[in-house]
Amino acid sequence: MKTIKNMSLVELAAFIQSHLRKEGIDVVLSGGASVTLYSSSKYVSHDLDLINVGFVKRTKIRNAMAEIGFQEKGRVFENPETEYLVEFPDGPLSVGEEPVKEIMDVKLPTGVLRVVSPTDCVKDRLCAYYFWGDQQGLVQAILVVKNQKVDLKEVERWSKVEGKLLEFRSFKNKID
């Protein structure tokens, strides 16, 4: 097994998730780190957003993370062996007003990574673009679409429900 200092962001996520699962803690990777996975590292996040889908108490997460060398500093966890930070946003696991539809299991040498699907990853990144005008979110959504199979009809349906059909059309024009 690789040491933490030699793990990529995605390998570290799988390692942490596998450890947490043994402790009865269910988390799913979302956010920028899922873009790192789905863009083949064309975008590299420096933190892991592991959504606490089981609504486990923070003290249980803190104790489990300490077992693998991570200490809580404010709202993030740090380990001196890695530059990557780990966050545990509370669930529910959602994109806009809807729950995430699909969670993927990706087998890596460091464990099994549970991550939102490419389609839900695009929705997540578009939330930042739609609601806060975050251009980086738009760029990340485009990277995922260009590197993965994404259900654009589903993204369009969701965008309409979110009241962002015009913004979706702008996004779609950038990928066509």
Coordinates of C-alpha atoms in Angstrom, one line a residue:
M1 CA 0.0 0.0 0.0
K2 CA 1.2 3.5 -0.8
T3 CA 2.0 5.9 1.9
I4 CA -0.3 8.9 2.3
K5 CA 2.5 11.2 1.1
N6 CA 2.7 9.3 -2.2
M7 CA -1.1 9.2 -2.9
S8 CA -2.8 11.2 -5.5
L9 CA -5.9 13.2 -4.5
V10 CA -8.2 10.5 -5.8
E11 CA -6.2 7.7 -4.2
L12 CA -6.3 9.5 -0.9
A13 CA -10.1 9.9 -1.1
A14 CA -10.5 6.1 -1.7
F15 CA -8.1 5.4 1.2
I16 CA -10.0 7.7 3.6
Q17 CA -13.4 6.4 2.5
S18 CA -12.3 2.8 3.0
H19 CA -11.1 3.5 6.5
L20 CA -14.3 5.4 7.4
R21 CA -16.5 2.7 6.0
K22 CA -14.8 0.2 8.5
E23 CA -15.8 2.7 11.2
G24 CA -19.5 2.8 10.0
I25 CA -19.1 6.2 8.4
D26 CA -20.7 6.7 5.0
V27 CA -19.3 9.5 2.8
V28 CA -19.4 10.3 -0.9
L29 CA -16.9 12.4 -2.9
S30 CA -18.3 15.5 -4.5
G31 CA -17.0 18.9 -5.5
G32 CA -13.8 19.8 -7.2
A33 CA -12.1 16.5 -6.4
S34 CA -14.7 14.6 -8.5
V35 CA -13.8 16.9 -11.3
T36 CA -10.1 15.9 -10.8
L37 CA -11.2 12.2 -11.2
Y38 CA -13.5 12.8 -14.2
S39 CA -11.2 15.2 -16.1
S40 CA -8.2 12.8 -15.8
S41 CA -6.5 15.5 -13.7
K42 CA -6.9 18.3 -16.2
Y43 CA -8.3 20.1 -13.2
V44 CA -6.7 19.4 -9.8
S45 CA -8.5 20.2 -6.6
H46 CA -6.5 20.6 -3.4
D47 CA -9.3 19.4 -1.1
L48 CA -11.7 16.5 -0.7
D49 CA -15.3 17.2 -0.1
L50 CA -16.6 14.0 1.5
I51 CA -20.3 14.5 2.0
N52 CA -21.5 13.0 5.3
V53 CA -24.5 11.1 3.9
G54 CA -25.0 9.1 7.0
F55 CA -25.2 12.2 9.2
V56 CA -22.6 10.8 11.6
K57 CA -21.6 12.9 14.5
R58 CA -18.5 15.0 14.0
T59 CA -16.8 13.5 17.0
K60 CA -16.9 10.0 15.4
I61 CA -15.4 11.4 12.1
R62 CA -12.7 13.3 14.1
N63 CA -11.7 10.1 16.0
A64 CA -11.7 8.0 12.8
M65 CA -9.6 10.6 10.9
A66 CA -7.1 10.8 13.9
E67 CA -6.5 7.0 13.5
I68 CA -5.0 7.7 10.0
G69 CA -3.1 10.8 11.0
F70 CA -5.5 13.6 10.2
Q71 CA -6.2 16.4 12.7
E72 CA -9.1 18.8 12.7
K73 CA -8.1 22.5 12.1
G74 CA -11.2 24.6 12.0
R75 CA -13.6 23.0 9.5
V76 CA -10.9 21.0 7.6
F77 CA -8.7 18.0 8.4
E78 CA -5.0 18.1 7.7
N79 CA -2.2 15.5 7.7
P80 CA 1.4 16.6 7.6
E81 CA 2.1 14.0 4.9
T82 CA -0.1 15.5 2.3
E83 CA -1.0 19.0 0.9
Y84 CA -4.6 17.9 0.4
L85 CA -7.2 19.1 2.9
V86 CA -10.4 17.1 3.8
E87 CA -13.8 18.5 4.5
F88 CA -17.0 16.8 5.6
P89 CA -20.0 18.9 4.5
D90 CA -23.3 17.6 6.0
G91 CA -25.7 15.9 3.7
P92 CA -28.1 15.5 2.2
L93 CA -26.1 14.8 -1.0
S94 CA -27.9 17.1 -3.4
V95 CA -27.4 19.3 -6.5
G96 CA -29.5 22.4 -6.3
E97 CA -32.9 21.3 -5.0
E98 CA -32.7 17.6 -6.0
P99 CA -30.9 14.6 -4.5
V100 CA -28.0 13.2 -6.3
K101 CA -29.3 10.5 -8.6
E102 CA -26.3 8.1 -9.0
I103 CA -23.2 7.2 -7.0
M104 CA -20.4 5.4 -8.7
D105 CA -18.0 3.0 -7.1
V106 CA -14.4 3.3 -8.5
K107 CA -11.9 0.6 -7.5
L108 CA -8.4 2.0 -6.8
P109 CA -5.3 0.4 -5.3
T110 CA -6.0 2.3 -2.1
G111 CA -9.7 1.3 -1.7
V112 CA -13.1 1.8 -3.2
L113 CA -14.0 5.4 -4.0
R114 CA -17.7 6.4 -3.8
V115 CA -18.3 9.4 -5.9
V116 CA -21.2 11.3 -7.6
S117 CA -21.7 10.3 -11.2
P118 CA -20.2 12.4 -14.0
T119 CA -23.7 13.8 -14.7
D120 CA -24.3 14.8 -11.1
C121 CA -20.7 16.2 -11.0
V122 CA -21.6 18.5 -13.9
K123 CA -24.8 19.5 -12.1
D124 CA -22.8 20.3 -9.0
R125 CA -20.3 22.4 -10.9
L126 CA -23.1 24.2 -12.7
C127 CA -24.7 25.1 -9.4
A128 CA -21.7 27.3 -8.7
Y129 CA -22.0 28.8 -12.2
Y130 CA -25.8 29.2 -12.1
F131 CA -26.2 30.6 -8.6
W132 CA -22.9 32.5 -8.0
G133 CA -21.6 33.2 -11.4
D134 CA -18.5 31.1 -10.8
Q135 CA -16.7 30.9 -14.1
Q136 CA -14.4 28.2 -12.7
G137 CA -17.5 26.0 -12.0
L138 CA -18.5 26.4 -15.7
V139 CA -14.9 25.5 -16.9
Q140 CA -15.0 22.4 -14.6
A141 CA -18.4 21.3 -15.9
I142 CA -17.1 21.6 -19.5
L143 CA -14.0 19.5 -18.6
V144 CA -16.1 16.7 -17.2
V145 CA -18.4 16.7 -20.3
K146 CA -15.4 16.6 -22.6
N147 CA -13.8 13.6 -20.7
Q148 CA -16.8 11.5 -19.6
K149 CA -20.2 10.3 -20.8
V150 CA -22.7 12.8 -19.4
D151 CA -26.5 12.7 -19.8
L152 CA -27.0 16.2 -21.2
K153 CA -30.7 15.7 -21.5
E154 CA -30.8 15.1 -17.7
V155 CA -28.7 18.2 -17.1
E156 CA -31.1 20.2 -19.2
R157 CA -34.1 18.8 -17.4
W158 CA -32.5 19.6 -14.0
S159 CA -31.5 23.1 -15.2
K160 CA -35.1 23.8 -16.2
V161 CA -36.3 22.7 -12.8
E162 CA -33.7 25.0 -11.2
G163 CA -35.0 27.9 -13.3
K164 CA -31.7 28.1 -15.2
L165 CA -32.5 27.0 -18.8
L166 CA -30.9 30.1 -20.3
E167 CA -27.7 29.5 -18.4
F168 CA -27.8 25.8 -19.6
R169 CA -28.1 26.9 -23.2
S170 CA -25.0 29.1 -22.7
F171 CA -23.2 26.1 -21.2
K172 CA -24.3 23.8 -24.0
N173 CA -23.1 26.3 -26.7
K174 CA -19.6 26.2 -25.1
I175 CA -19.5 22.4 -25.4
D176 CA -20.9 22.0 -28.9

